[in-house]
CSV table of C-alpha atoms in Angstrom, one decimal:
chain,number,residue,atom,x,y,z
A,1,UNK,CA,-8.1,-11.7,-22.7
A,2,UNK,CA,-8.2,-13.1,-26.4
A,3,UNK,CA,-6.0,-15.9,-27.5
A,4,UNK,CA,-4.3,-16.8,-31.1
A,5,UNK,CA,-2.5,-20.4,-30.6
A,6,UNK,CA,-0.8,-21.7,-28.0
A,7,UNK,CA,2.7,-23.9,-29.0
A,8,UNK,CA,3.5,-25.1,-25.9
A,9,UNK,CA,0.3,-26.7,-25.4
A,10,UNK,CA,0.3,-28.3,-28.9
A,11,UNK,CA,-3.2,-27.6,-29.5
A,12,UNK,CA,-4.5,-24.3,-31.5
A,13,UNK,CA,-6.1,-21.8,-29.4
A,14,UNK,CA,-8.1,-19.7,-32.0
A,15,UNK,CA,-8.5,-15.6,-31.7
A,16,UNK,CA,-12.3,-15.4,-32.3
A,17,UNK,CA,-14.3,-12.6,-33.7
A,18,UNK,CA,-12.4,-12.3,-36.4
A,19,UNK,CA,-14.8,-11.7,-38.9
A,20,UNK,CA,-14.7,-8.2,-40.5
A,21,UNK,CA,-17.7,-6.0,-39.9
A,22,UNK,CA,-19.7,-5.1,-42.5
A,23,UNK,CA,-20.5,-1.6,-43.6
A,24,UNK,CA,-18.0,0.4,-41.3
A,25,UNK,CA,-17.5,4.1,-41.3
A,26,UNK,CA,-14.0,5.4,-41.8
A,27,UNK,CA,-13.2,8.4,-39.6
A,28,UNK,CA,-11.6,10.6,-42.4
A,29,UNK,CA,-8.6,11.3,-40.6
A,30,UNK,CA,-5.8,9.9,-39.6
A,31,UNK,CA,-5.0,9.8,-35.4
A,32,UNK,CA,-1.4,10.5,-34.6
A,33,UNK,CA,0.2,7.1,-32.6
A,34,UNK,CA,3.0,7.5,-30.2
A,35,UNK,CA,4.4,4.2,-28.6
A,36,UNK,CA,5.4,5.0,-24.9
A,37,UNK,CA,6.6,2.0,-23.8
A,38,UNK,CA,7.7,-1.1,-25.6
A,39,UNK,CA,8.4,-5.1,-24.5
A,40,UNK,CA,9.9,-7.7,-25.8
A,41,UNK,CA,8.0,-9.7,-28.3
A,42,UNK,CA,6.1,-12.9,-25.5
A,43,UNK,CA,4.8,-10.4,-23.0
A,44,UNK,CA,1.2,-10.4,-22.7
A,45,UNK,CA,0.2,-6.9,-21.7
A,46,UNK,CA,-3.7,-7.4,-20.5
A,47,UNK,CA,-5.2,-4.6,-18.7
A,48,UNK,CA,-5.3,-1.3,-17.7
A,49,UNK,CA,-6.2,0.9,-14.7
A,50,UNK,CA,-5.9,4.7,-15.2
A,51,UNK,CA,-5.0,6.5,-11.7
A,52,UNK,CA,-6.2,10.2,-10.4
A,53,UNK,CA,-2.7,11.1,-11.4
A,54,UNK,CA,-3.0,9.7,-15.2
A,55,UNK,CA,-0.3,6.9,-13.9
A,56,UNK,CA,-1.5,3.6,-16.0
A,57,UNK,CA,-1.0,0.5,-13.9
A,58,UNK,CA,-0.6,-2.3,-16.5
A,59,UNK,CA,-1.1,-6.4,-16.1
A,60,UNK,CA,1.6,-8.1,-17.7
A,61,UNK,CA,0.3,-12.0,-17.9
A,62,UNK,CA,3.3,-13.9,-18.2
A,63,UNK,CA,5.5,-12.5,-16.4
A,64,UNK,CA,3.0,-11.8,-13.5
A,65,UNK,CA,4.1,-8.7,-12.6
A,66,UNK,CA,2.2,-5.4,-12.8
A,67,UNK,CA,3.9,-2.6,-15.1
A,68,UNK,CA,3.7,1.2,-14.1
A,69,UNK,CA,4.1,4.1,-16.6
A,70,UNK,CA,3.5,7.8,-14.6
A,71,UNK,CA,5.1,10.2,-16.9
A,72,UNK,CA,5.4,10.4,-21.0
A,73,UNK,CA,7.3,7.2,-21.5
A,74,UNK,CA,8.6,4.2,-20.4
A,75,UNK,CA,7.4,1.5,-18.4
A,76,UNK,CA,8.7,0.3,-15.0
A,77,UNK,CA,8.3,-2.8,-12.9
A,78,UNK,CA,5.5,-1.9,-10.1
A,79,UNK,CA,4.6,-5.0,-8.3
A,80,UNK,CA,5.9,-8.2,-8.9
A,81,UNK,CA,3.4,-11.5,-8.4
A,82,UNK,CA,3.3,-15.2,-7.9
A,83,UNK,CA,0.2,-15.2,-10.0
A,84,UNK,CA,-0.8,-14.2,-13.2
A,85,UNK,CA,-2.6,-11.1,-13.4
A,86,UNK,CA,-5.7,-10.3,-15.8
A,87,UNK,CA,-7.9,-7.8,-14.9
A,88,UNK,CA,-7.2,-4.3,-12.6
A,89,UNK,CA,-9.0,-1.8,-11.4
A,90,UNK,CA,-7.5,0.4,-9.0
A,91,UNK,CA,-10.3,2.1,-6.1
A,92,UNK,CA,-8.8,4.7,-3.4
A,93,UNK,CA,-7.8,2.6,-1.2
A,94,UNK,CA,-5.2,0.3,-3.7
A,95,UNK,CA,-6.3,-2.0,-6.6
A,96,UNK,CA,-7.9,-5.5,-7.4
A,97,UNK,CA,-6.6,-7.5,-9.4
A,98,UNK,CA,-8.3,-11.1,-11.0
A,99,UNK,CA,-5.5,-13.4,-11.7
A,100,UNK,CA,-4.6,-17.0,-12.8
A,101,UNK,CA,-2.3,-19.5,-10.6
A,102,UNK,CA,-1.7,-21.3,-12.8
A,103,UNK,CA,-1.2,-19.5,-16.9
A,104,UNK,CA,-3.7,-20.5,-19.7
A,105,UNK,CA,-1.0,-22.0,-21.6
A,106,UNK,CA,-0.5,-25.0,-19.2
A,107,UNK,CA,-3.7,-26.9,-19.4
A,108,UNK,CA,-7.6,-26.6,-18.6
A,109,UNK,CA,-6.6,-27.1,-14.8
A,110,UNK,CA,-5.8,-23.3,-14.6
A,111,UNK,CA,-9.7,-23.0,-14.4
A,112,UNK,CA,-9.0,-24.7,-10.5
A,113,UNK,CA,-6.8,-21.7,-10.1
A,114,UNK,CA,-8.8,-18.1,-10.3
A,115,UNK,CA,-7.8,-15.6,-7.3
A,116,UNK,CA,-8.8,-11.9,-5.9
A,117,UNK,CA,-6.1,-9.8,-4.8
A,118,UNK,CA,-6.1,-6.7,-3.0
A,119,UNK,CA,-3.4,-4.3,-3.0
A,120,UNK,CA,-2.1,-1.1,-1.4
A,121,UNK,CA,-1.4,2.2,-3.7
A,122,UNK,CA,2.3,1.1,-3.3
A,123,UNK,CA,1.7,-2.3,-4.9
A,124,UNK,CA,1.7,-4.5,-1.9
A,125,UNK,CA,-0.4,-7.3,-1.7
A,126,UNK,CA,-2.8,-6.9,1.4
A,127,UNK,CA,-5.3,-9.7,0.6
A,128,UNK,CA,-5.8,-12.7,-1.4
A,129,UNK,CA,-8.9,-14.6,-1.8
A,130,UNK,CA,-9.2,-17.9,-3.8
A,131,UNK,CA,-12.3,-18.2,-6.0
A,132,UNK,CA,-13.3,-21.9,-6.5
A,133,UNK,CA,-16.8,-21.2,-8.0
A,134,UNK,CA,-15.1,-19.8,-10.9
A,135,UNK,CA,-13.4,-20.8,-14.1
A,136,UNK,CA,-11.4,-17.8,-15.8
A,137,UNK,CA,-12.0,-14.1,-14.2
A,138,UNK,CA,-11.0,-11.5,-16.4
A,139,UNK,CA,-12.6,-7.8,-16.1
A,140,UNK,CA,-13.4,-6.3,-13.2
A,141,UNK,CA,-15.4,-3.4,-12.8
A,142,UNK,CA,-15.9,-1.5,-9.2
A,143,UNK,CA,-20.1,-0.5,-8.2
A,144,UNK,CA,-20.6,2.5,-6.5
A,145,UNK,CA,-21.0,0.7,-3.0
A,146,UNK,CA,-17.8,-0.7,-3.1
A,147,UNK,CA,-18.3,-3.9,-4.9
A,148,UNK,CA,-16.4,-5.4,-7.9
A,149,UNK,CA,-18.2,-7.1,-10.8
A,150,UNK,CA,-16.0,-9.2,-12.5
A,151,UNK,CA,-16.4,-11.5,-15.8
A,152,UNK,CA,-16.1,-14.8,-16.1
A,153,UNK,CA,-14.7,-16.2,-19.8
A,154,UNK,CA,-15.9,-19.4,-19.4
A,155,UNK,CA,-18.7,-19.6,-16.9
A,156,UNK,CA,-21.2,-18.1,-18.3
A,157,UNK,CA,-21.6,-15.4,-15.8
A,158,UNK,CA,-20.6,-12.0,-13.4
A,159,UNK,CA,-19.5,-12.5,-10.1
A,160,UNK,CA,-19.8,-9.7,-7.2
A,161,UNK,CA,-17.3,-9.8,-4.9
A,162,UNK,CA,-17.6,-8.2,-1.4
A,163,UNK,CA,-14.1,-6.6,-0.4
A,164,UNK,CA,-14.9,-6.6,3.4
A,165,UNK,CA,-15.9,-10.2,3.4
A,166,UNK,CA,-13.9,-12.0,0.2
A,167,UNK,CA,-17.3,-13.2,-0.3
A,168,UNK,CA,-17.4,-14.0,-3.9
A,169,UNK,CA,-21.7,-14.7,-5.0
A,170,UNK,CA,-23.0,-15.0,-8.8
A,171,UNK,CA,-24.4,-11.9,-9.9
A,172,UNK,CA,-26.0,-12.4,-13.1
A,173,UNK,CA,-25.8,-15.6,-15.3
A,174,UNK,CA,-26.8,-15.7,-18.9
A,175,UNK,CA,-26.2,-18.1,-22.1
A,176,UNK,CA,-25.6,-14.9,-23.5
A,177,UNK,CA,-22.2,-14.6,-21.5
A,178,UNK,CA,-21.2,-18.0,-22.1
A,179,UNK,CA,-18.5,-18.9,-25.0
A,180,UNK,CA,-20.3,-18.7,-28.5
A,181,UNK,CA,-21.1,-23.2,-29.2
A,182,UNK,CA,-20.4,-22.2,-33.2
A,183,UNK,CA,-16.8,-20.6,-31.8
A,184,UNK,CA,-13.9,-23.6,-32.8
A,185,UNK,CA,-10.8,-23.7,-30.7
A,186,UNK,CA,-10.7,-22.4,-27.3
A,187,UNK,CA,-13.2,-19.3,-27.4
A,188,UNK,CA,-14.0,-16.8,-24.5
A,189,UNK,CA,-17.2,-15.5,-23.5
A,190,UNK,CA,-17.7,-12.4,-21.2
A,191,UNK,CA,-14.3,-10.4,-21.4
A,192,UNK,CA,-14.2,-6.9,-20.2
A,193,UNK,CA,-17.0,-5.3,-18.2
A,194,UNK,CA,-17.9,-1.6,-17.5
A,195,UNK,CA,-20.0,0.3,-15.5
A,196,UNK,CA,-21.7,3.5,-17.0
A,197,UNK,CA,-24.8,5.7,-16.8
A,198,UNK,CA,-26.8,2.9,-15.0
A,199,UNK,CA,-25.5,0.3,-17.3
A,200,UNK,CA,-23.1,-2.8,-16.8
A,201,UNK,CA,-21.6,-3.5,-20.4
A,202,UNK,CA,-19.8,-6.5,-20.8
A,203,UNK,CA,-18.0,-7.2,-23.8
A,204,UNK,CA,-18.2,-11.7,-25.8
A,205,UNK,CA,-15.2,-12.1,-27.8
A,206,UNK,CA,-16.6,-15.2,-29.9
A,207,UNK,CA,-20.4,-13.8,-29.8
A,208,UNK,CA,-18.3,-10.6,-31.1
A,209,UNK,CA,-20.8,-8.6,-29.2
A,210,UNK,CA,-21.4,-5.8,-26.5
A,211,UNK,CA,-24.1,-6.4,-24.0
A,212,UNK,CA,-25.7,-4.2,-21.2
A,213,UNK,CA,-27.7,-4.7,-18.2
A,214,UNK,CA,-29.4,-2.4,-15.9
A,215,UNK,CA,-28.5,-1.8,-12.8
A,216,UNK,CA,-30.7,-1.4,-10.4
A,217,UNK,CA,-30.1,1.4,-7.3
A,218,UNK,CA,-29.4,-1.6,-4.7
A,219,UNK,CA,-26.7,-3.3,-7.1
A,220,UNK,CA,-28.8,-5.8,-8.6
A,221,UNK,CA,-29.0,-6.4,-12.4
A,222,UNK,CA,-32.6,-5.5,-13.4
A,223,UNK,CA,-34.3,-6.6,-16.5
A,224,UNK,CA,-33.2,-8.6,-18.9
A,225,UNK,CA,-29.3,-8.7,-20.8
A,226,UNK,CA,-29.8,-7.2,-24.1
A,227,UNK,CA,-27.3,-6.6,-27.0
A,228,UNK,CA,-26.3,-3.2,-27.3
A,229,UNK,CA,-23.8,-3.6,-30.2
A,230,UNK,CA,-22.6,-6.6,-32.6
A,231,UNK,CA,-19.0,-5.1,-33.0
A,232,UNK,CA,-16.9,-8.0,-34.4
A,233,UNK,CA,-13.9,-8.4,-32.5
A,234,UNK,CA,-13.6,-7.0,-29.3
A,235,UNK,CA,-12.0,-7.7,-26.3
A,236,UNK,CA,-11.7,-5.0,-23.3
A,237,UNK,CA,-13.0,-1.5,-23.9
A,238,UNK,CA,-13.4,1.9,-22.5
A,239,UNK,CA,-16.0,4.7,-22.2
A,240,UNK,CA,-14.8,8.3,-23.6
A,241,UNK,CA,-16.0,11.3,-22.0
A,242,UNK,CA,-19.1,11.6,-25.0
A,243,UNK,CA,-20.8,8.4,-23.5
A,244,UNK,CA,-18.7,6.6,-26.9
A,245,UNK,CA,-17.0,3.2,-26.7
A,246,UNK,CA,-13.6,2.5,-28.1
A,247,UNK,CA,-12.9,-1.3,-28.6
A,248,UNK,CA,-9.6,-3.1,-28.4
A,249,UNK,CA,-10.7,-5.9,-31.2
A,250,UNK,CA,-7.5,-8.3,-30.2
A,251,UNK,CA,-6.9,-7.7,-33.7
A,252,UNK,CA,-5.0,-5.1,-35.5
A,253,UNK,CA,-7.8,-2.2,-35.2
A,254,UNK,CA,-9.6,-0.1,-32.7
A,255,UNK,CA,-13.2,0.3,-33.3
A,256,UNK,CA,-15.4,3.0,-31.9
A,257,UNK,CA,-19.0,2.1,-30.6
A,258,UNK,CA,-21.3,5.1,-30.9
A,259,UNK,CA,-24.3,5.9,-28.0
A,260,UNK,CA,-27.0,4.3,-30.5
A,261,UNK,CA,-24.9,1.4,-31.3
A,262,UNK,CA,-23.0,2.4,-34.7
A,263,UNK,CA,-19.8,1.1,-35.3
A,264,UNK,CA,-16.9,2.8,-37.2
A,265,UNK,CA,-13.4,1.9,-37.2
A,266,UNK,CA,-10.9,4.9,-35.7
A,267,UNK,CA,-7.6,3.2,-36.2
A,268,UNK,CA,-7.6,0.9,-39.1
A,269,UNK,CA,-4.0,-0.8,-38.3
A,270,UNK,CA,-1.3,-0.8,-35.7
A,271,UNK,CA,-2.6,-2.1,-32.6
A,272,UNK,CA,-0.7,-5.4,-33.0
A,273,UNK,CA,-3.3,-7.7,-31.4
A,274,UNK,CA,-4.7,-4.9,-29.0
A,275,UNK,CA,-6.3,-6.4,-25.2
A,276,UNK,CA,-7.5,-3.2,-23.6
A,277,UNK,CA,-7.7,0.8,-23.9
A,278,UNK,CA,-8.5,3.5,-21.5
A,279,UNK,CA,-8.7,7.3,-21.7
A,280,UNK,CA,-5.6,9.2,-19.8
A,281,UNK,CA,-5.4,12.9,-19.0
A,282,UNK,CA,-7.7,14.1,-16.4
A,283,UNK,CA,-6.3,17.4,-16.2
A,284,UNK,CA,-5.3,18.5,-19.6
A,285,UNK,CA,-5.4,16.9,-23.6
A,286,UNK,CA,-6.9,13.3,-23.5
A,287,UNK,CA,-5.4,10.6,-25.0
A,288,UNK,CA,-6.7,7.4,-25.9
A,289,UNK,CA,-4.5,4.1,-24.5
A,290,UNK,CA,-3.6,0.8,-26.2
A,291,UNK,CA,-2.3,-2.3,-24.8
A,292,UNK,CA,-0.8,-4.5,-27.9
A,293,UNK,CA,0.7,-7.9,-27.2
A,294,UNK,CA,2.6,-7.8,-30.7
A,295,UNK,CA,0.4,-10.4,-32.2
A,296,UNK,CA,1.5,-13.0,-29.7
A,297,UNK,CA,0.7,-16.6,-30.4
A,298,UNK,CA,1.1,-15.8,-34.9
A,299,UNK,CA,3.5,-18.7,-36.3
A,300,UNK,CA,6.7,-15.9,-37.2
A,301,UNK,CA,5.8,-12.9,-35.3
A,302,UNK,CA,8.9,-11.5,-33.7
A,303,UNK,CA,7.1,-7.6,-32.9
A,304,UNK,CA,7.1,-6.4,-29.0
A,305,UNK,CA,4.3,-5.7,-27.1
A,306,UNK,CA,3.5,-2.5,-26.9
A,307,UNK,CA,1.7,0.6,-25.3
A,308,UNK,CA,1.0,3.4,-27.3
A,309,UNK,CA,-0.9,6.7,-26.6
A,310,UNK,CA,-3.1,8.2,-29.5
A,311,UNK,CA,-4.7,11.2,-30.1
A,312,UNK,CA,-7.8,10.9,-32.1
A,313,UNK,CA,-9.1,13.8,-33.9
A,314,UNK,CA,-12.0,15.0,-32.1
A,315,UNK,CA,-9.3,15.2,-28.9
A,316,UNK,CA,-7.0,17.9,-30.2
């Protein structure tokens, strides 16, 4: 999660990572957009969990409901919450979510508020587990053993949390994962987090950065956290099947982050101040898919939150 302003507060809440990056590649061709489900213009769509079946289960903030979209188009109410969701990932026995009690629009005394939930396949909540250590959990990411790593914006850190106990326990803490100092306005640190090929990557919206950290065959990070990418903006992101990031930038682009580190843009406009992407279509053409919140929180902005699927041109 990125944030623009915030009205209702009366106090600016500034988007960071911003900044364009220099020296980026243009893809050559143009990727063909469809919008498959649309919002009205206030909804906050956050994350994303791709099912077995290529169902997207969607975190809609404000509203606190999860969103569920199994066929071509349109969206349907899944689950509706008393919290407000952030991050999802969905394991085989249900889905975790990271939420908010209390939204980020009402104060800094939502930090008092961070919960786990667990829920069924049907959207049923089964478990909730109140995390007191922590300040703002976004991204969640699930370990081979079971575990979920999950980012923390404002802490500093990755927490591990143990579904058969609730135990929540730090898991690696870094200045590196901490809000950029030099960041004006409320800036977040450690956003989205992935695991991949022996890596955890975990994405700093004001460092505008991508970090990694080895993981280590018992589940602890080994070695040090090292920058794998300085991507400007960036909030969640996704693996493609070529071992390739794409970037939601919370901006109006998607970025892609090569294997050594290169980054080019892939979708230069459109994305409406994009939160998250995944890859859908495990059992046929792959499609690349974008959360937009329709530029929530710009002075004027009246578009809906959208979520569109696009095919880039290496997936045709």
């Amino acid at each position: 999660m990125s944030m623009k302003t915030i009205a209702s507060t009366g106090a600016a809440l500034l988007l960071t990572g911003c900044a364009t990056i220099q020296g980026l590649m243009s893809t050559g061709s143009t990727p063909v957009v469809e919008t498959i489900a649309s919002y009205p213009h206030g909804t906050f769509l956050e994350n994303v969990t791709v099912g077995r079946d290529d169902a997207l289960t969607i975190t809609s903030y404000f509203d606190r409901s999860l969103q569920r979209i199994a066929g071509a188009s349109g969206g349907v109410l899944f689950s509706q919450l008393d919290v407000h969701p952030v991050g999802i990932v969905q394991g085989a026995q249900g889905f975790f979510v990271t939420a908010h009690g209390k939204a980020f629009t009402e104060g800094p005394e939502f930090t008092a508020t961070n919960v786990i939930l667990v829920l069924s396949n049907a959207g049923q909540e089964q478990a909730r587990y109140a995390a007191p250590d922590a300040r703002f959990l976004n991204g969640a990411a699930v370990t081979s053993s079971g575990a979920l790593l999950i980012a923390d914006s404002l802490a500093g850190a990755i927490w591990r949390f143990d579904p058969p106990t609730g135990a929540l326990t730090e898991w690696l803490r870094d200045p590196l994962l901490a809000p950029n100092p030099a960041a004006t306005g409320f800036a977040l640190g450690a956003n989205g987090v992935k695991i991949h090929d022996g890596f955890v990557y975990v994405s700093n919206t004001s460092r505008q950065a991508l970090y990694r950290v080895r993981l280590s065959p018992s589940g602890t990070p080994e070695g040090p956290l090292e920058v794998f990418a300085e991507t400007g903006g960036i909030d969640d992101f996704s693996f493609a099947r070529d071992g390739s990031i794409y970037v939601a930038t919370h901006q109006n682009s998607i970025t892609r982050v090569s294997t050594a580190g290169a980054v080019e843009t892939v979708l230069p406009a459109d994305c409406d101040g994009c939160t998250s992407v995944a890859f859908r279509g495990h059992g046929g053409a792959e499609r690349l898919i974008v959360l937009t919140t329709g530029n929530w929180g710009e002075p004027g902005e009246t578009t809906p939150a959208r979520v569109l699927s696009i095919a880039l041109p290496d997936m045709r």
